[in-house]
JSON list of C-alpha atoms in Angstrom, two decimals:
[
{"chain": "A", "resi": 9, "resn": "VAL", "atom": "CA", "xyz": [0.00, 0.00, 0.00]},
{"chain": "A", "resi": 10, "resn": "GLN", "atom": "CA", "xyz": [1.20, 3.54, -0.75]},
{"chain": "A", "resi": 11, "resn": "LEU", "atom": "CA", "xyz": [0.64, 6.22, 1.85]},
{"chain": "A", "resi": 12, "resn": "GLN", "atom": "CA", "xyz": [0.50, 9.95, 1.28]},
{"chain": "A", "resi": 13, "resn": "ALA", "atom": "CA", "xyz": [0.66, 12.18, 4.33]},
{"chain": "A", "resi": 14, "resn": "SER", "atom": "CA", "xyz": [-0.44, 15.80, 4.16]},
{"chain": "A", "resi": 15, "resn": "GLY", "atom": "CA", "xyz": [-1.72, 18.67, 6.26]},
{"chain": "A", "resi": 16, "resn": "GLY", "atom": "CA", "xyz": [1.43, 19.83, 7.97]},
{"chain": "A", "resi": 17, "resn": "GLY", "atom": "CA", "xyz": [2.44, 23.44, 8.21]},
{"chain": "A", "resi": 18, "resn": "LEU", "atom": "CA", "xyz": [3.34, 26.33, 10.47]},
{"chain": "A", "resi": 19, "resn": "VAL", "atom": "CA", "xyz": [0.98, 27.04, 13.35]},
{"chain": "A", "resi": 20, "resn": "GLN", "atom": "CA", "xyz": [1.16, 29.18, 16.44]},
{"chain": "A", "resi": 21, "resn": "PRO", "atom": "CA", "xyz": [1.18, 27.64, 19.92]},
{"chain": "A", "resi": 22, "resn": "GLY", "atom": "CA", "xyz": [-2.36, 26.78, 20.94]},
{"chain": "A", "resi": 23, "resn": "GLY", "atom": "CA", "xyz": [-3.41, 26.32, 17.33]},
{"chain": "A", "resi": 24, "resn": "SER", "atom": "CA", "xyz": [-4.73, 23.27, 15.53]},
{"chain": "A", "resi": 25, "resn": "LEU", "atom": "CA", "xyz": [-3.88, 21.18, 12.50]},
{"chain": "A", "resi": 26, "resn": "ARG", "atom": "CA", "xyz": [-5.41, 18.12, 10.93]},
{"chain": "A", "resi": 27, "resn": "LEU", "atom": "CA", "xyz": [-3.08, 15.67, 9.26]},
{"chain": "A", "resi": 28, "resn": "SER", "atom": "CA", "xyz": [-4.33, 13.26, 6.63]},
{"chain": "A", "resi": 29, "resn": "CYS", "atom": "CA", "xyz": [-2.91, 9.98, 5.42]},
{"chain": "A", "resi": 30, "resn": "THR", "atom": "CA", "xyz": [-4.41, 8.67, 2.21]},
{"chain": "A", "resi": 31, "resn": "ALA", "atom": "CA", "xyz": [-3.76, 5.11, 1.11]},
{"chain": "A", "resi": 32, "resn": "SER", "atom": "CA", "xyz": [-3.80, 3.50, -2.28]},
{"chain": "A", "resi": 33, "resn": "GLY", "atom": "CA", "xyz": [-2.93, 0.18, -3.80]},
{"chain": "A", "resi": 34, "resn": "ARG", "atom": "CA", "xyz": [-4.53, -2.23, -1.34]},
{"chain": "A", "resi": 35, "resn": "PRO", "atom": "CA", "xyz": [-7.73, -2.36, 0.70]},
{"chain": "A", "resi": 36, "resn": "PHE", "atom": "CA", "xyz": [-7.29, 0.36, 3.30]},
{"chain": "A", "resi": 37, "resn": "SER", "atom": "CA", "xyz": [-9.72, -1.27, 5.70]},
{"chain": "A", "resi": 38, "resn": "SER", "atom": "CA", "xyz": [-7.35, -4.23, 6.05]},
{"chain": "A", "resi": 39, "resn": "TYR", "atom": "CA", "xyz": [-4.77, -2.12, 7.86]},
{"chain": "A", "resi": 40, "resn": "SER", "atom": "CA", "xyz": [-4.46, -0.57, 11.24]},
{"chain": "A", "resi": 41, "resn": "MET", "atom": "CA", "xyz": [-2.92, 2.88, 11.04]},
{"chain": "A", "resi": 42, "resn": "GLY", "atom": "CA", "xyz": [-0.50, 4.78, 13.19]},
{"chain": "A", "resi": 43, "resn": "TRP", "atom": "CA", "xyz": [1.10, 8.18, 13.44]},
{"chain": "A", "resi": 44, "resn": "TYR", "atom": "CA", "xyz": [4.68, 8.66, 14.54]},
{"chain": "A", "resi": 45, "resn": "ARG", "atom": "CA", "xyz": [6.82, 11.77, 14.66]},
{"chain": "A", "resi": 46, "resn": "GLN", "atom": "CA", "xyz": [10.50, 12.52, 14.50]},
{"chain": "A", "resi": 47, "resn": "ASN", "atom": "CA", "xyz": [12.61, 15.52, 15.29]},
{"chain": "A", "resi": 48, "resn": "ILE", "atom": "CA", "xyz": [16.16, 16.09, 14.09]},
{"chain": "A", "resi": 49, "resn": "GLY", "atom": "CA", "xyz": [18.59, 14.00, 16.07]},
{"chain": "A", "resi": 50, "resn": "LYS", "atom": "CA", "xyz": [15.87, 12.12, 17.91]},
{"chain": "A", "resi": 51, "resn": "PRO", "atom": "CA", "xyz": [14.34, 8.69, 17.37]},
{"chain": "A", "resi": 52, "resn": "ARG", "atom": "CA", "xyz": [10.94, 8.34, 15.79]},
{"chain": "A", "resi": 53, "resn": "GLU", "atom": "CA", "xyz": [8.29, 8.26, 18.50]},
{"chain": "A", "resi": 54, "resn": "PHE", "atom": "CA", "xyz": [4.77, 6.93, 18.67]},
{"chain": "A", "resi": 55, "resn": "VAL", "atom": "CA", "xyz": [1.90, 9.39, 18.65]},
{"chain": "A", "resi": 56, "resn": "ALA", "atom": "CA", "xyz": [-1.33, 7.47, 18.05]},
{"chain": "A", "resi": 57, "resn": "LEU", "atom": "CA", "xyz": [-2.80, 4.38, 16.44]},
{"chain": "A", "resi": 58, "resn": "ILE", "atom": "CA", "xyz": [-6.20, 3.19, 15.30]},
{"chain": "A", "resi": 59, "resn": "SER", "atom": "CA", "xyz": [-7.25, -0.35, 14.53]},
{"chain": "A", "resi": 60, "resn": "TRP", "atom": "CA", "xyz": [-8.52, -1.35, 11.10]},
{"chain": "A", "resi": 61, "resn": "SER", "atom": "CA", "xyz": [-12.14, -1.08, 12.25]},
{"chain": "A", "resi": 62, "resn": "GLY", "atom": "CA", "xyz": [-11.62, 2.15, 14.15]},
{"chain": "A", "resi": 63, "resn": "GLY", "atom": "CA", "xyz": [-12.79, 0.44, 17.30]},
{"chain": "A", "resi": 64, "resn": "THR", "atom": "CA", "xyz": [-9.51, 0.76, 19.16]},
{"chain": "A", "resi": 65, "resn": "THR", "atom": "CA", "xyz": [-7.32, 3.82, 19.52]},
{"chain": "A", "resi": 66, "resn": "ARG", "atom": "CA", "xyz": [-4.23, 4.43, 21.58]},
{"chain": "A", "resi": 67, "resn": "TYR", "atom": "CA", "xyz": [-2.23, 7.56, 22.27]},
{"chain": "A", "resi": 68, "resn": "ALA", "atom": "CA", "xyz": [1.13, 8.56, 23.59]},
{"chain": "A", "resi": 69, "resn": "ASP", "atom": "CA", "xyz": [0.89, 10.39, 26.89]},
{"chain": "A", "resi": 70, "resn": "SER", "atom": "CA", "xyz": [2.00, 13.57, 25.14]},
{"chain": "A", "resi": 71, "resn": "ALA", "atom": "CA", "xyz": [-0.98, 13.31, 22.78]},
{"chain": "A", "resi": 72, "resn": "LYS", "atom": "CA", "xyz": [-3.75, 12.35, 25.19]},
{"chain": "A", "resi": 73, "resn": "GLY", "atom": "CA", "xyz": [-6.43, 14.99, 25.51]},
{"chain": "A", "resi": 74, "resn": "ARG", "atom": "CA", "xyz": [-5.07, 17.06, 22.62]},
{"chain": "A", "resi": 75, "resn": "PHE", "atom": "CA", "xyz": [-4.85, 14.74, 19.60]},
{"chain": "A", "resi": 76, "resn": "THR", "atom": "CA", "xyz": [-7.53, 12.57, 18.06]},
{"chain": "A", "resi": 77, "resn": "ILE", "atom": "CA", "xyz": [-6.89, 9.83, 15.54]},
{"chain": "A", "resi": 78, "resn": "SER", "atom": "CA", "xyz": [-9.69, 8.72, 13.26]},
{"chain": "A", "resi": 79, "resn": "ARG", "atom": "CA", "xyz": [-10.25, 7.04, 9.93]},
{"chain": "A", "resi": 80, "resn": "ASP", "atom": "CA", "xyz": [-12.70, 7.00, 7.09]},
{"chain": "A", "resi": 81, "resn": "ASN", "atom": "CA", "xyz": [-12.45, 3.66, 5.34]},
{"chain": "A", "resi": 82, "resn": "SER", "atom": "CA", "xyz": [-14.73, 4.86, 2.54]},
{"chain": "A", "resi": 83, "resn": "MET", "atom": "CA", "xyz": [-12.15, 7.57, 1.77]},
{"chain": "A", "resi": 84, "resn": "ASP", "atom": "CA", "xyz": [-9.08, 5.36, 2.39]},
{"chain": "A", "resi": 85, "resn": "THR", "atom": "CA", "xyz": [-7.84, 8.03, 4.76]},
{"chain": "A", "resi": 86, "resn": "ALA", "atom": "CA", "xyz": [-6.67, 8.27, 8.34]},
{"chain": "A", "resi": 87, "resn": "TYR", "atom": "CA", "xyz": [-6.57, 11.54, 10.21]},
{"chain": "A", "resi": 88, "resn": "LEU", "atom": "CA", "xyz": [-4.77, 13.07, 13.15]},
{"chain": "A", "resi": 89, "resn": "GLN", "atom": "CA", "xyz": [-6.55, 16.08, 14.60]},
{"chain": "A", "resi": 90, "resn": "MET", "atom": "CA", "xyz": [-4.09, 18.04, 16.71]},
{"chain": "A", "resi": 91, "resn": "ASN", "atom": "CA", "xyz": [-5.34, 20.74, 19.05]},
{"chain": "A", "resi": 92, "resn": "ASP", "atom": "CA", "xyz": [-3.59, 22.99, 21.55]},
{"chain": "A", "resi": 93, "resn": "LEU", "atom": "CA", "xyz": [-0.32, 22.51, 19.76]},
{"chain": "A", "resi": 94, "resn": "LYS", "atom": "CA", "xyz": [2.90, 23.20, 21.60]},
{"chain": "A", "resi": 95, "resn": "PRO", "atom": "CA", "xyz": [6.41, 24.00, 20.34]},
{"chain": "A", "resi": 96, "resn": "GLU", "atom": "CA", "xyz": [7.51, 20.53, 21.44]},
{"chain": "A", "resi": 97, "resn": "ASP", "atom": "CA", "xyz": [5.05, 19.04, 18.95]},
{"chain": "A", "resi": 98, "resn": "THR", "atom": "CA", "xyz": [7.26, 20.34, 16.15]},
{"chain": "A", "resi": 99, "resn": "ALA", "atom": "CA", "xyz": [8.40, 17.36, 14.11]},
{"chain": "A", "resi": 100, "resn": "VAL", "atom": "CA", "xyz": [7.97, 15.47, 10.87]},
{"chain": "A", "resi": 101, "resn": "TYR", "atom": "CA", "xyz": [4.87, 13.34, 11.24]},
{"chain": "A", "resi": 102, "resn": "TYR", "atom": "CA", "xyz": [4.72, 9.94, 9.54]},
{"chain": "A", "resi": 103, "resn": "CYS", "atom": "CA", "xyz": [1.78, 7.66, 9.01]},
{"chain": "A", "resi": 104, "resn": "GLY", "atom": "CA", "xyz": [2.18, 3.92, 8.88]},
{"chain": "A", "resi": 105, "resn": "ALA", "atom": "CA", "xyz": [0.00, 0.97, 7.91]},
{"chain": "A", "resi": 106, "resn": "SER", "atom": "CA", "xyz": [0.10, -2.37, 9.66]},
{"chain": "A", "resi": 107, "resn": "GLU", "atom": "CA", "xyz": [-1.58, -5.75, 9.31]},
{"chain": "A", "resi": 108, "resn": "VAL", "atom": "CA", "xyz": [-1.23, -6.17, 13.07]},
{"chain": "A", "resi": 109, "resn": "VAL", "atom": "CA", "xyz": [-4.55, -5.46, 14.78]},
{"chain": "A", "resi": 110, "resn": "ILE", "atom": "CA", "xyz": [-3.00, -3.27, 17.49]},
{"chain": "A", "resi": 111, "resn": "PRO", "atom": "CA", "xyz": [0.43, -2.29, 16.16]},
{"chain": "A", "resi": 112, "resn": "THR", "atom": "CA", "xyz": [2.27, -1.10, 19.22]},
{"chain": "A", "resi": 113, "resn": "ARG", "atom": "CA", "xyz": [5.79, -1.26, 17.76]},
{"chain": "A", "resi": 114, "resn": "GLN", "atom": "CA", "xyz": [7.36, 0.48, 14.80]},
{"chain": "A", "resi": 115, "resn": "SER", "atom": "CA", "xyz": [8.40, -2.93, 13.52]},
{"chain": "A", "resi": 116, "resn": "HIS", "atom": "CA", "xyz": [4.70, -3.81, 13.20]},
{"chain": "A", "resi": 117, "resn": "TYR", "atom": "CA", "xyz": [4.28, -1.30, 10.38]},
{"chain": "A", "resi": 118, "resn": "GLU", "atom": "CA", "xyz": [4.91, -2.63, 6.89]},
{"chain": "A", "resi": 119, "resn": "PHE", "atom": "CA", "xyz": [4.32, 0.63, 5.06]},
{"chain": "A", "resi": 120, "resn": "TRP", "atom": "CA", "xyz": [5.18, 4.27, 5.74]},
{"chain": "A", "resi": 121, "resn": "GLY", "atom": "CA", "xyz": [4.25, 7.57, 4.19]},
{"chain": "A", "resi": 122, "resn": "GLN", "atom": "CA", "xyz": [6.81, 10.22, 3.31]},
{"chain": "A", "resi": 123, "resn": "GLY", "atom": "CA", "xyz": [6.14, 12.48, 6.28]},
{"chain": "A", "resi": 124, "resn": "THR", "atom": "CA", "xyz": [4.67, 15.92, 6.69]},
{"chain": "A", "resi": 125, "resn": "LEU", "atom": "CA", "xyz": [6.35, 18.71, 8.65]},
{"chain": "A", "resi": 126, "resn": "VAL", "atom": "CA", "xyz": [4.56, 20.36, 11.54]},
{"chain": "A", "resi": 127, "resn": "THR", "atom": "CA", "xyz": [6.14, 23.49, 12.99]},
{"chain": "A", "resi": 128, "resn": "VAL", "atom": "CA", "xyz": [4.68, 25.10, 16.08]},
{"chain": "A", "resi": 129, "resn": "SER", "atom": "CA", "xyz": [6.13, 28.52, 16.61]},
{"chain": "A", "resi": 130, "resn": "SER", "atom": "CA", "xyz": [5.10, 32.07, 17.30]}
]
């Protein structure tokens, strides 16, 4: 499956962004989806995941209460709604697709998008 991430940009602290990850090539509903982020010089870190049905979601502690992951299987797209953004949320955000029902490890993801840059700054 090919993944295309979009929606990044420059936003002020306290602002919001919605990232999208659109899939093509294979049935999107067969995959659980995750969002990870990476800053320069740091390892890629987990942000959120959603199971193939949308029935299960999980968040990093840093994302709880501010970020919401969702998916629209009819549109082959997963989303990450990010509210109350902070400068420490600045990173390149990657979406991944996994055949594992609850993909809790990076190694569970078979496919990755190219990343979209989020910059939170005043």
